Coordinates of C-alpha atoms in Angstrom, one line a residue:
X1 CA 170.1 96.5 8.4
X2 CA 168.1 93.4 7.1
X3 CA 171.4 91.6 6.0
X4 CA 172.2 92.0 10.1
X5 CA 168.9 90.9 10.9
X6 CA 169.4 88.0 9.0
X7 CA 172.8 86.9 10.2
X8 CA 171.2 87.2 14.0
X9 CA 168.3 84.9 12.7
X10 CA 171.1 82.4 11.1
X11 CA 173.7 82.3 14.3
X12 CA 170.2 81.6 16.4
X13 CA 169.5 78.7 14.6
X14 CA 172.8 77.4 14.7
X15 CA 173.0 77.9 18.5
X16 CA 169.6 75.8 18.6
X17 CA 171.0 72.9 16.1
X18 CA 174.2 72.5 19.0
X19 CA 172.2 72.5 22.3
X20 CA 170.3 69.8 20.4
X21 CA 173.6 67.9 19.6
X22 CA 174.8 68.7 22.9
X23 CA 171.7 67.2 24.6
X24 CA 171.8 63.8 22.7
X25 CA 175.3 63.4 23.6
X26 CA 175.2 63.7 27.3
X27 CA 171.8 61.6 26.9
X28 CA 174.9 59.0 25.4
X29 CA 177.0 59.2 28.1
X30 CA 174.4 58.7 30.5
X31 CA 173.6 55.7 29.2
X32 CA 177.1 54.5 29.0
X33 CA 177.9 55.8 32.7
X34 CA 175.1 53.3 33.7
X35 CA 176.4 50.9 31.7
X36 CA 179.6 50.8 33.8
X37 CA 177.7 50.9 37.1
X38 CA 175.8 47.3 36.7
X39 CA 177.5 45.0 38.9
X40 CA 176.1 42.2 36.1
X41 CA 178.7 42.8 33.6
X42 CA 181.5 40.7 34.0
X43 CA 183.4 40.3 31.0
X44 CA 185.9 42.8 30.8
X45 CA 186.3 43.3 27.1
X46 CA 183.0 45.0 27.4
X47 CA 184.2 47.1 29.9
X48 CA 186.9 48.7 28.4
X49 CA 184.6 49.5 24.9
X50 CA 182.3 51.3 27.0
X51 CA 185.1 53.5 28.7
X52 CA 186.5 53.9 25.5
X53 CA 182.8 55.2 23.9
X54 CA 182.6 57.6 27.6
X55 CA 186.0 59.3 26.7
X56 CA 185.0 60.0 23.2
X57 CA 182.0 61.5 24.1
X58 CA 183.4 63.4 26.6
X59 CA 186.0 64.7 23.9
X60 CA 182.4 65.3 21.6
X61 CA 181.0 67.4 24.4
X62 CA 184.3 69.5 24.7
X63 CA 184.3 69.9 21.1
X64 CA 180.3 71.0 21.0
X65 CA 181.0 73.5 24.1
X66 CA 184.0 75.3 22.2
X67 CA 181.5 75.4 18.9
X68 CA 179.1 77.2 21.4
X69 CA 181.4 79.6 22.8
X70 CA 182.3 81.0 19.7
X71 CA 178.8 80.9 17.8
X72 CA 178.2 82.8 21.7
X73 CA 180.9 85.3 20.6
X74 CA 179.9 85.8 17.0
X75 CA 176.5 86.5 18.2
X76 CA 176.9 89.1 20.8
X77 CA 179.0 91.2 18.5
X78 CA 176.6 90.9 15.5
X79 CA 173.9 92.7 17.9
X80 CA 175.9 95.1 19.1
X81 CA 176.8 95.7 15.3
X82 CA 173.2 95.9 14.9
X83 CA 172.4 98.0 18.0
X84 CA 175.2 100.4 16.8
X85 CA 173.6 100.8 13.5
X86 CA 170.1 101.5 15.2
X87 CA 171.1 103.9 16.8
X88 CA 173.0 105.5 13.9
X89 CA 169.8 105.2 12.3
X90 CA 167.9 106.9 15.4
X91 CA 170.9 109.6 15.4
X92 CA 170.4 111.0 12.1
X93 CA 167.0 111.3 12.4
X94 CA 167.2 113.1 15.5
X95 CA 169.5 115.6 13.6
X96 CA 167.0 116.1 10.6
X97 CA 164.2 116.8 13.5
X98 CA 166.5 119.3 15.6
X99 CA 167.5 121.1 11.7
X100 CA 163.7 121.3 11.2
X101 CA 163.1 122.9 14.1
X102 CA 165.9 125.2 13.9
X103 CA 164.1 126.2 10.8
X104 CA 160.7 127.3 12.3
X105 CA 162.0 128.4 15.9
X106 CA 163.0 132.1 16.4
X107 CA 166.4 132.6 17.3
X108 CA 167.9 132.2 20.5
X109 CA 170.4 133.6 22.3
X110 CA 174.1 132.3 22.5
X111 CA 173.4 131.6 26.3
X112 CA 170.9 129.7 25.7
X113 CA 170.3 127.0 28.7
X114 CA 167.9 124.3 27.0
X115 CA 169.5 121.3 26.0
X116 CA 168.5 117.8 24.6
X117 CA 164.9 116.8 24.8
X118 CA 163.8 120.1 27.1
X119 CA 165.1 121.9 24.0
X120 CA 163.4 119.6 21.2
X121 CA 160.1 119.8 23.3
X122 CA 160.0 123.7 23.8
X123 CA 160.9 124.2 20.1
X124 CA 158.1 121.9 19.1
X125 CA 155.7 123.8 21.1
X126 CA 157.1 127.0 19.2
X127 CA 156.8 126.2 16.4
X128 CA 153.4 124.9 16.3
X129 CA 152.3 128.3 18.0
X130 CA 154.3 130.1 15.4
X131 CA 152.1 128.1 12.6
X132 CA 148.9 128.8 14.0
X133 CA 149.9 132.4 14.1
X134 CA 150.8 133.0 10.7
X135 CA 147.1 132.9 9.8
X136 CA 145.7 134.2 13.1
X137 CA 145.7 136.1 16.6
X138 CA 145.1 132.9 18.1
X139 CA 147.2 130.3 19.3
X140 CA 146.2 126.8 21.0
X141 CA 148.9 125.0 22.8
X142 CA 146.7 123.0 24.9
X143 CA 147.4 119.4 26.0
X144 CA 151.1 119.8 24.6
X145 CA 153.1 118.2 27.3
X146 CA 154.4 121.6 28.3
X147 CA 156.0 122.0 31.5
X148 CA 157.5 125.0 33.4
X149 CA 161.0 125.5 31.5
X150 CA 159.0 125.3 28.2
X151 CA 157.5 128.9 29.4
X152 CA 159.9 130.7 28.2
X153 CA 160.3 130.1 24.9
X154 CA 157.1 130.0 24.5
X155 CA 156.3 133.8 25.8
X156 CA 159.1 135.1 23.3
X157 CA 157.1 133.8 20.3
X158 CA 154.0 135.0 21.5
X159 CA 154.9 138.3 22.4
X160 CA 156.7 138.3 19.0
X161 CA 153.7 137.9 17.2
X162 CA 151.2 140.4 19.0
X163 CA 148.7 137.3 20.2
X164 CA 145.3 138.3 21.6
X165 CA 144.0 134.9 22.6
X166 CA 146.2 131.7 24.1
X167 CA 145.0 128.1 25.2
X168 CA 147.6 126.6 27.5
X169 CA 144.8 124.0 28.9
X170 CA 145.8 120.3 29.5
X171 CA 149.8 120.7 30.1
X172 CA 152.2 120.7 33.1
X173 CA 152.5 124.7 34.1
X174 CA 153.5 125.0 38.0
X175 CA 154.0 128.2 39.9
X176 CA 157.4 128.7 37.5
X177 CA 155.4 128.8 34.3
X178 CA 152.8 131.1 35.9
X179 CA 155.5 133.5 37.0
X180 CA 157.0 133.6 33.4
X181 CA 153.2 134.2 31.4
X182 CA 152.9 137.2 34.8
X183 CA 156.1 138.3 32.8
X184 CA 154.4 138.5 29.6
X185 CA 151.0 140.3 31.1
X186 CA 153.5 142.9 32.1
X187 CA 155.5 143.5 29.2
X188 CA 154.3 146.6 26.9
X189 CA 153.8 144.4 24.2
X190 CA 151.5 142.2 25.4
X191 CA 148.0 142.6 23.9
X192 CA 146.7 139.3 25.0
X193 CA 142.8 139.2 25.7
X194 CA 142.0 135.9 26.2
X195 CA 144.2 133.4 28.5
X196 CA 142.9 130.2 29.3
X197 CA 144.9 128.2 32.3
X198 CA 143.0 125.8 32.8
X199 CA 143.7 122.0 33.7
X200 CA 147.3 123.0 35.1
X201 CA 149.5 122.9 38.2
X202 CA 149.9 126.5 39.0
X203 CA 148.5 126.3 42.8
X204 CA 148.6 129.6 45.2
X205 CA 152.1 130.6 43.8
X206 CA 151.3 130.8 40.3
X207 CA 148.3 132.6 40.9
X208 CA 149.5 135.5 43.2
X209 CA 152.3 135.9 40.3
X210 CA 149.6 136.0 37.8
X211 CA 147.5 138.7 40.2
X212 CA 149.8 140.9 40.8
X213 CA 150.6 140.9 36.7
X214 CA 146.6 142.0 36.5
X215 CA 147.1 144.8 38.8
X216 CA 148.9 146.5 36.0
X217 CA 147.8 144.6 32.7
X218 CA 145.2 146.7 31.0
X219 CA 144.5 143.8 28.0
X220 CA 143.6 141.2 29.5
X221 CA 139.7 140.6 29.3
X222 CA 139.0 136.9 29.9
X223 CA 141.1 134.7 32.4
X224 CA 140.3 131.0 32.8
X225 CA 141.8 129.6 35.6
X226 CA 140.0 126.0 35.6
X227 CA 141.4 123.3 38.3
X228 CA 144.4 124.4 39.1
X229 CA 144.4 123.3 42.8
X230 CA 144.1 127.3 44.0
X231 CA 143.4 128.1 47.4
X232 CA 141.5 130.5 49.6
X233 CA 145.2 132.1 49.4
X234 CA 145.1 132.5 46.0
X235 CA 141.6 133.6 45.9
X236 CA 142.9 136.6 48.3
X237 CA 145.3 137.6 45.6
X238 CA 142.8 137.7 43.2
X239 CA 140.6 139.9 44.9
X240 CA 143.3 142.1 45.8
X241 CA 143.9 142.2 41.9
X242 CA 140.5 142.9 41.1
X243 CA 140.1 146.2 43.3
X244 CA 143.3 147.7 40.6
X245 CA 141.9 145.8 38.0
X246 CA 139.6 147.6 35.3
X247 CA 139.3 145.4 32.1
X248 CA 139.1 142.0 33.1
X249 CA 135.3 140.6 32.7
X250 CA 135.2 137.2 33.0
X251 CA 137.0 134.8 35.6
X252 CA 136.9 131.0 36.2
X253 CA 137.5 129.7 38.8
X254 CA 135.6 126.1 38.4
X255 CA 137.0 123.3 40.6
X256 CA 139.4 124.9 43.0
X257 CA 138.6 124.7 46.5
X258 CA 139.1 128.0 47.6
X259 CA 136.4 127.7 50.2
X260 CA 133.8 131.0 51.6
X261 CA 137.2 132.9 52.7
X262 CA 138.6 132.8 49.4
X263 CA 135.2 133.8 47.8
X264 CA 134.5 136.7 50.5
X265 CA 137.8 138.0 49.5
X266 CA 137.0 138.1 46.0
X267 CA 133.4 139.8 46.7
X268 CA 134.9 142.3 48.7
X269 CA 136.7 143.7 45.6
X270 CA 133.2 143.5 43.4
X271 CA 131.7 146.8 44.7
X272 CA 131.2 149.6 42.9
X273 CA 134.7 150.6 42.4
X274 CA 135.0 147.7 39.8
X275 CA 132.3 147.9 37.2
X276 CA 134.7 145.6 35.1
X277 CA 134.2 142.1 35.9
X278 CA 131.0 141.2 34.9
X279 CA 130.7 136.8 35.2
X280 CA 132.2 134.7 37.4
X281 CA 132.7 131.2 37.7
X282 CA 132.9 130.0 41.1
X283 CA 131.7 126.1 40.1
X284 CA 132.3 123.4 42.5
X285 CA 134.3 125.6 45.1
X286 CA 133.5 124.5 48.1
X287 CA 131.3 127.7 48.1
X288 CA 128.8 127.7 51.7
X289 CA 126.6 130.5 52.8
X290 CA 128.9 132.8 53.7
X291 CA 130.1 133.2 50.8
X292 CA 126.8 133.5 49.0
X293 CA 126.0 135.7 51.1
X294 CA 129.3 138.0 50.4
X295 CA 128.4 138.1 46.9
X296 CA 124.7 138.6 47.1
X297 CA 126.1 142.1 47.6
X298 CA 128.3 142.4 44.6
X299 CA 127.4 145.0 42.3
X300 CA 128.9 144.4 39.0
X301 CA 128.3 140.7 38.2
X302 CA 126.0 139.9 35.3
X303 CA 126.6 136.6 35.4
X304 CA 127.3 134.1 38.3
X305 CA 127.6 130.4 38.3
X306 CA 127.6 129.2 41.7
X307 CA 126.8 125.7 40.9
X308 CA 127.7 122.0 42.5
X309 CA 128.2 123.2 45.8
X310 CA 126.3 121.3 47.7
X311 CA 127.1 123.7 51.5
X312 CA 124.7 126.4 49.9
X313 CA 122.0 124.7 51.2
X314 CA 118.5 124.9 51.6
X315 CA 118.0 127.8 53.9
X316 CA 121.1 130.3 54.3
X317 CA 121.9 129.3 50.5
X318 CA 118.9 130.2 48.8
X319 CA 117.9 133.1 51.3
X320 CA 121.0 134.9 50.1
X321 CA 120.0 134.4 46.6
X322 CA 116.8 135.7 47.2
X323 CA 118.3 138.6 48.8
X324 CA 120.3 139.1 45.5
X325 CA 117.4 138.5 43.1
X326 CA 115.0 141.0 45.4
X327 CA 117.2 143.7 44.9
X328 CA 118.2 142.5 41.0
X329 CA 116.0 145.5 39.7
X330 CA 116.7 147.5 36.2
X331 CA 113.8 150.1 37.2
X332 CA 115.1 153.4 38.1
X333 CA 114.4 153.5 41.5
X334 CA 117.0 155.4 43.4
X335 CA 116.1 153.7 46.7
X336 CA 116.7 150.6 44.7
X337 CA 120.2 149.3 46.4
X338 CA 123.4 148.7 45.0
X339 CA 123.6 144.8 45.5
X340 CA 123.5 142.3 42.6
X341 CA 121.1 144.8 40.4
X342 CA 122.9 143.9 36.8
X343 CA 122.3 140.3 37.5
X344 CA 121.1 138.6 34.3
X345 CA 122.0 134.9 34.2
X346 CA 122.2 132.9 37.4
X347 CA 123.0 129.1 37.8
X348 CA 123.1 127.6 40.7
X349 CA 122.6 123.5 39.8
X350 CA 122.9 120.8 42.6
X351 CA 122.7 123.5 45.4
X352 CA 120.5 121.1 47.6
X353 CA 118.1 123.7 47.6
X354 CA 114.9 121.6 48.0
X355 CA 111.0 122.5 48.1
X356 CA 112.0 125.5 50.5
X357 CA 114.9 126.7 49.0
X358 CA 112.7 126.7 45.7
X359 CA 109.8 128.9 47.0
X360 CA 112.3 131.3 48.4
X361 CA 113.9 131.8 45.2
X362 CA 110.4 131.7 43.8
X363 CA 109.7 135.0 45.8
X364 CA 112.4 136.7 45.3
X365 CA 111.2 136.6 41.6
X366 CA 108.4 138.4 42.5
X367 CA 110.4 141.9 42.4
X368 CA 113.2 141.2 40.4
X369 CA 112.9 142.9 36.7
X370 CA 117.0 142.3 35.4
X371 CA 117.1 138.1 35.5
X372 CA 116.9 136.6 32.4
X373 CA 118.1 133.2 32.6
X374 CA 117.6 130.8 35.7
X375 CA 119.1 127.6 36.2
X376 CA 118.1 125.6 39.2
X377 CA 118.5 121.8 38.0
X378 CA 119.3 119.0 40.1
X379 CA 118.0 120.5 43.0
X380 CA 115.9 118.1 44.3
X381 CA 112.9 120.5 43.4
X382 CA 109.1 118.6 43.8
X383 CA 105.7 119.6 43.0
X384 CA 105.7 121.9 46.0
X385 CA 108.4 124.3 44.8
X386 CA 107.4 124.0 41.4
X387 CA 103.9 125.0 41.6
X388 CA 105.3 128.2 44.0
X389 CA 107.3 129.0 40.5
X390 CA 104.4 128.7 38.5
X391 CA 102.6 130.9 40.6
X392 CA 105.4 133.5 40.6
X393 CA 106.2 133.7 37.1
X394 CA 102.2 133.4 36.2
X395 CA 101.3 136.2 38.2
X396 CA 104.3 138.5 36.7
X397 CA 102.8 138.4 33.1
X398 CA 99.4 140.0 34.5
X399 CA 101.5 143.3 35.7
X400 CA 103.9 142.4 32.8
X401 CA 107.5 143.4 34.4
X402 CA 108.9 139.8 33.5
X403 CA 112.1 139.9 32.0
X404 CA 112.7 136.0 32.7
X405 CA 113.3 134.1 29.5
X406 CA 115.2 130.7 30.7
X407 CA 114.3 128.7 33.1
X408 CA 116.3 125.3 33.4
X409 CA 114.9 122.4 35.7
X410 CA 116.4 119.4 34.4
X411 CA 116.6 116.4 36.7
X412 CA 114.4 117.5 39.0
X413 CA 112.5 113.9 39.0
X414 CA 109.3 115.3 40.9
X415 CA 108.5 117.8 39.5
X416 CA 105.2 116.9 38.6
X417 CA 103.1 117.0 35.3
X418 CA 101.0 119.7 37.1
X419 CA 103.9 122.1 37.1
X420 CA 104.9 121.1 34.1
X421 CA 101.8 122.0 32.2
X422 CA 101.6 125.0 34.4
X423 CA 105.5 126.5 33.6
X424 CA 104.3 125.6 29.3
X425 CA 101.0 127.4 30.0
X426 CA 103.6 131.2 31.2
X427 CA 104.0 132.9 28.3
X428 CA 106.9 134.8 29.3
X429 CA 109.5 132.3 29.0
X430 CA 110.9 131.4 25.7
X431 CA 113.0 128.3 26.7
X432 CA 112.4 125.6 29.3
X433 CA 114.4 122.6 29.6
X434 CA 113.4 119.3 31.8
X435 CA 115.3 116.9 30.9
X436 CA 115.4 113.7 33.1
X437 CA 112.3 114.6 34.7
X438 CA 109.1 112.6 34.8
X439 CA 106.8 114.4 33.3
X440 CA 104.6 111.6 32.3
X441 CA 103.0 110.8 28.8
X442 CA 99.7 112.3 29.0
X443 CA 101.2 115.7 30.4
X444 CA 103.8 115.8 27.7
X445 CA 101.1 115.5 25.3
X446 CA 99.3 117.8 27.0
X447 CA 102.6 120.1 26.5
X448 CA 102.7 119.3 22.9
X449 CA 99.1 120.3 22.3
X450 CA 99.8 123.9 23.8
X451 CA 102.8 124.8 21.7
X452 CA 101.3 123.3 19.1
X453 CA 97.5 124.9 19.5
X454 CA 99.3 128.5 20.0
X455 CA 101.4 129.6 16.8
X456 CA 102.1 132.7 18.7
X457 CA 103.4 130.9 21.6
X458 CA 106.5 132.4 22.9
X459 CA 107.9 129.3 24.1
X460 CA 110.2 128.0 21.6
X461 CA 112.5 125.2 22.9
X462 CA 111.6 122.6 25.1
X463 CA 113.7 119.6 26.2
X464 CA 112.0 116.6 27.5
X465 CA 112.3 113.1 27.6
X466 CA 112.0 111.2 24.5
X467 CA 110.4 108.0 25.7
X468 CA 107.2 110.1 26.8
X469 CA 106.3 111.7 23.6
X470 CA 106.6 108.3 21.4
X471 CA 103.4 107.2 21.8
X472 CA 101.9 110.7 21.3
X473 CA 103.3 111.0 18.6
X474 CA 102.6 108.1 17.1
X475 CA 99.2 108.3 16.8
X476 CA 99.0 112.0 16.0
X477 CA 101.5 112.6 13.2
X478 CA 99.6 116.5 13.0
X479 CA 101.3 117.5 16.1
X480 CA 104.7 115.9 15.3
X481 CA 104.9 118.2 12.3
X482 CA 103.8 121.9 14.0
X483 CA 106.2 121.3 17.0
X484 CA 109.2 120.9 13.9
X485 CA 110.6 123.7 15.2
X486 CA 109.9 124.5 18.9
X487 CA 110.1 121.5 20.7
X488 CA 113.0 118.7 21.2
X489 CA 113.3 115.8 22.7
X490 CA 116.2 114.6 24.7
X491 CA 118.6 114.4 28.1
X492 CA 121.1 116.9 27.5
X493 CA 122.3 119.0 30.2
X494 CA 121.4 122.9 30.2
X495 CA 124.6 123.7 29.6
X496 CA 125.4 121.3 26.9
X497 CA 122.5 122.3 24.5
X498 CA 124.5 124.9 22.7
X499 CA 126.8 122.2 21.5
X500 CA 123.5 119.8 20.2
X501 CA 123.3 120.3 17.2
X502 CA 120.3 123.0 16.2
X503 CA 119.4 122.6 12.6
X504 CA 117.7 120.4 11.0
X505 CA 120.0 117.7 9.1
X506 CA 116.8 116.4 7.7
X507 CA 113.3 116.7 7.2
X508 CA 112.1 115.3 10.7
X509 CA 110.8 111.4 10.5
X510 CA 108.2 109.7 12.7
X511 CA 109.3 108.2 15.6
X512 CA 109.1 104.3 15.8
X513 CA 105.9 102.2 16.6
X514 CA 106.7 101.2 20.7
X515 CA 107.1 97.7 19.6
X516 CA 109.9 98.6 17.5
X517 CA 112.1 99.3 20.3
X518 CA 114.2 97.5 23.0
X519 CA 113.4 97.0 26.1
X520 CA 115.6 97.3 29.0
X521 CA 118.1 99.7 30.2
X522 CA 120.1 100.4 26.7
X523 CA 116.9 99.8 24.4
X524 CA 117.9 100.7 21.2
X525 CA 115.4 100.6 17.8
X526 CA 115.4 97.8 16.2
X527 CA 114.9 98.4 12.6
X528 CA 112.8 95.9 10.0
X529 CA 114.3 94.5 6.8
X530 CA 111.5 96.1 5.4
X531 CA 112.4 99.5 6.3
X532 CA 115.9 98.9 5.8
X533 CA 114.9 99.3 2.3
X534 CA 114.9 102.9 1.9
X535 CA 117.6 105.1 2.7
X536 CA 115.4 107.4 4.9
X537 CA 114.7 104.7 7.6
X538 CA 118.6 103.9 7.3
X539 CA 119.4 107.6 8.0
X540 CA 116.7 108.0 10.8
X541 CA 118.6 104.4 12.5
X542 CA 121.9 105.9 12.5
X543 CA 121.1 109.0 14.0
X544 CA 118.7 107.9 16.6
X545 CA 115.1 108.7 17.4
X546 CA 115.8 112.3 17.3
X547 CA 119.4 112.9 15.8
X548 CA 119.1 116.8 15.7
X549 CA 117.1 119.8 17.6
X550 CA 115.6 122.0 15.7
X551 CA 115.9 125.5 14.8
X552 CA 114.7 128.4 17.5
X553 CA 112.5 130.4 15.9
X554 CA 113.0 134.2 15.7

């Protein structure tokens, strides 16, 4: 391969060293051409020995064009010798790929219809599953380039190997793929728990295929149906899947727009028939009041994220919810109704529910003894609302029927550092998050002094902004230390602080003097050559002001 390589190099040059030669002489018999043209010349001889020197060249150039035709000639057939060898080259490794393959595929029928790359791709798929298998009930396949006639293959090795849980997220699945995994649901060996969908192309179709698989599955327990472009159509064929349906608990249906009709049909199939599914996803759905409303009446969801749909609104949104949350009640109160009374976690972020839609909620809390965790952040919540909350959840600890334990509030800029204090100062809840709001620095001190004064305190895990509690801080290294463990600083979301790190990667450092950082919009700390000179400040610069949360205390 080189020794062609370097032939091609050598003919090149030769071609280059000819159209040079070629050049000068036509630069030659220009000159000579002009020669004959000057009307000056009159002696004859002279004449004639220029002719003579234009029909030389003119032979020269004949001669250098020839030359050039066949280095031309030699050329082309040296590539194509070396193209041919290529994709020898190319060939045989193909082979030794497809033999692999072979190797770790399961066996396939002699009517097999996959050919050429559809065949290679489905096999690698395979056989990765098959892989992941051999040490496991799981299986991830996601972001794998899989597309519909990949399906197949890929249920025969799954069923083959009795898998309970299988990530197809990320890949190319339409309706057709969808309508062979509705294949697998429904064969007898299928023991498959956990099936996560998400990120695909599976659309209406693919979904009633899938729905009328779960009116007779009895395995499946989580389904994850993430952005698939699904439909209030498709949302009806879920619900009608859910009345027959007794063993599947969770559902996700984040990011499909299927609308208040596709919710309402979906509700309609949560009554007390189904105790089975117990959270639901409905995330940036184009959810509205109507819909809210439907499943303010629901009676087995425990869990219900209802999130990032900004229709809810204000009044109809939040009065359903308060409907729900009034009759949330674990007492046993037999003229307590049916409607929404196992709720326990409830998130409803960037609802547009306002001061109004806050104080609603607010009240409804008044009765409620089953919520636990609350998440109403981004909601454009000010010191109004907020101080209707503290009031609420204040006056529930005197007849002590709280059961609330999270409350999350982040980005709610006005809150205010009345509230603030005020929410710190409850002692029911055990985790409050406010990140991105402006609490100010004297209330967060003010915060940091109650955790800190209480050892007792049953709030354990506060998330604030950093750049307020600096200069507290700072000048009281005491209160630094006791809040090790209870309190963090940072601007994750709510539902990202699971995946912050919890644990302490190292005893906890002061936080930098406020002239030892940045200003501006990305203010970073700028660190000394003097501290530089021990490996803790060097640890503490790479990690940031705060590289790890702490540890929730028991």
């Amino acid at each position: 391969m080189e020794a062609k390589l370097a032939e091609v190099q050598a003919l090149n040059a030769q071609l280059t060293a000819v159209n040079a030669r070629m050049a000068a002489e036509l630069r030659r018999r220009t000159e000579s051409l002009e020669l004959m043209r000057e009307e000056r010349r009159e002696m004859l001889p002279s004449l004639e020995i220029v002719r003579g020197e234009v029909r030389r060249q003119a032979e020269t150039i004949m001669g250098l064009q020839s030359e050039m035709a066949l280095l031309n000639t030699k050329h082309k057939q040296t590539c194509r010798c070396l193209v041919e060898r290529l994709a020898l080259e190319m060939k045989k490794r193909d082979t030794k790929i497809a033999e692999l393959e072979d190797i770790a595929s399961p066996p396939t029928s002699p009517n097999d219809w996959w050919t050429g790359k559809k065949e290679q791709r489905a096999r690698r798929i395979a056989a990765s599953v098959r892989q992941q298998l051999a040490s496991g009930v799981a299986a991830n396949a996601s972001h794998a380039g899989m597309r519909d006639e990949d399906a197949d293959l890929l249920v025969e090795t799954v069923e083959s190997f009795a898998v309970e849980v299988l990530a197809l997220g990320g890949n190319r699945l339409g309706w057709r793929g969808a309508a062979k995994i509705a294949e697998m649901l429904l064969s007898k060996r299928c023991v498959l728990v956990s099936l996560n969908l998400r990120w695909n192309r599976i659309g209406d179709d693919g979904v009633a295929a899938i729905s009328r698989a779960l009116e007779v599955n009895n395995t499946l327990v989580d389904l994850d149906l993430w952005d698939n472009g699904i439909g209030a159509k498709g949302a009806a064929s879920l619900g009608e899947a859910l009345a027959r349906n007794h063993t599947l608990a969770t559902l996700s249906l984040w990011d499909n727009p299927i609308g208040d009709d596709g919710v309402v049909a979906i509700a309609a199939a949560l009554d007390e028939t189904n105790a089975a599914l117990s959270s639901l996803d409905l995330t940036n759905t184009n959810l509205g009041p109507r819909g809210l409303e439907a499943l303010s009446a629901t009676a087995s969801l425990q869990t219900l994220h209802c999130g990032h749909n900004p229709r809810v609104g204000a009044v109809a949104g939040a009065t359903a919810l308060a409907r729900a949350l009034e009759n949330n009640n674990n007492n046993n109160n037999k003229k307590t109704p049916a409607a929404a009374k196992n709720l326990r976690t409830l998130y409803a972020e960037a609802s547009g529910f306002g001061d109004f839609g806050a104080q609603v909620i607010a009240r409804a809390l008044e009765t409620n003894t089953a919520l636990t965790e609350l998440n109403l952040a981004d909601n454009k919540i000010g010191a109004d609302g907020a101080a209707v909350l503290v009031e609420v959840l204040g006056k529930k600890k005197k007849i002590n029927n709280s059961t609330l334990r999270l409350l999350h509030l982040d980005h709610n800029i006005n809150l205010g550092p009345t509230a603030v204090v005020g929410l710190c100062e409850t002692p029911g809840l055990h985790e409050l998050t406010l990140a991105g709001v402006n609490v100010g620095t004297n209330a967060a001190g003010l915060v940091a002094q109650i955790i800190a004064g209480d050892p007792d305190h049953p709030l354990r895990f506060v998330v604030m902004n950093e750049e307020r509690l600096v200069n507290e801080f700072y000048e009281q290294p005491s209160l630094f230390e006791s809040l090790c463990c209870r309190l963090a600083v940072c601007t994750c979301q709510p539902q990202e602080r699971d995946s912050v790190v919890t644990r302490p990667l190292f005893s906890p450092p002061m936080p930098p003097r406020p002239s030892e950082l940045k200003k501006g919009p990305s203010a970073r700390r700028v660190v000394t050559p003097k501290q530089k000179k021990t490996q803790h400040h060097e640890d503490h610069h790479q990690r940031g002001l705060l590289a790890a949360l702490f540890d929730r205390r028991s």
